[in-house]
């Protein structure tokens, strides 16, 4: 299965909103309700931000939100803060519930 | 609080077998709600799902690595392990162990990661 498609980089100024897209197919992103998003700071393990397309684990600020339209999922970060500068990855099933696929990752730069 | 910790050699020679163990503490590996999996990240690159195991021993591997990967579980030690055979420089990566929900590709706990370098 192929990796999901994310933009390599996005940027925004503090206080602004940015959206990161994750394009897949009807066999993965568009075919189930289990898209998740992860934030990875340099040198650290990824951290769960969003699961089941639009749900936030406890402790994740409501500035982070997820959505999906067709075969493309999106992560929106509103009220951008300096500490949001990190890499972001989407994740979904790939063809069956036993296989998992990640997006290629998006580097967010806070200007 | 659940914790996962990877352990194993940081340097492996080409053509040999990479072996890592993940020790789970603060919770039991014997749960029907989770898979226990391995993910890797080559330096400067993205995440790649390797595969996962259920507490009962059922395994699921990503197709591109299936011929070289074995994941096993030892419930008595609350550990699970990864073996990758016939390694090359392309297998150099940070290897993470993680807990994944059965009901979705949601990875809620990650180990800190361990760098494995393949070099002679």
mmCIF file of C-alpha atoms in Angstrom, chain B residues 30-35 54-55 99-104:
data_model
loop_
_atom_site.group_PDB
_atom_site.id
_atom_site.type_symbol
_atom_site.label_atom_id
_atom_site.label_comp_id
_atom_site.label_asym_id
_atom_site.label_seq_id
_atom_site.Cartn_x
_atom_site.Cartn_y
_atom_site.Cartn_z
ATOM 1 C CA UNK B 30 -2.711 -9.341 27.842
ATOM 2 C CA UNK B 31 -5.560 -7.218 26.540
ATOM 3 C CA UNK B 32 -8.080 -7.864 23.817
ATOM 4 C CA UNK B 33 -8.335 -4.128 23.082
ATOM 5 C CA UNK B 34 -4.862 -3.561 21.694
ATOM 6 C CA UNK B 35 -2.269 -4.575 19.153
ATOM 7 C CA UNK B 54 -2.063 -9.490 19.273
ATOM 8 C CA UNK B 55 -1.596 -10.836 22.805
ATOM 9 C CA UNK B 99 0.404 0.282 21.418
ATOM 10 C CA UNK B 100 -2.351 0.405 18.814
ATOM 11 C CA UNK B 101 -6.064 0.158 19.355
ATOM 12 C CA UNK B 102 -7.739 -2.885 17.822
ATOM 13 C CA UNK B 103 -10.700 -0.793 16.696
ATOM 14 C CA UNK B 104 -8.641 1.686 14.708
#
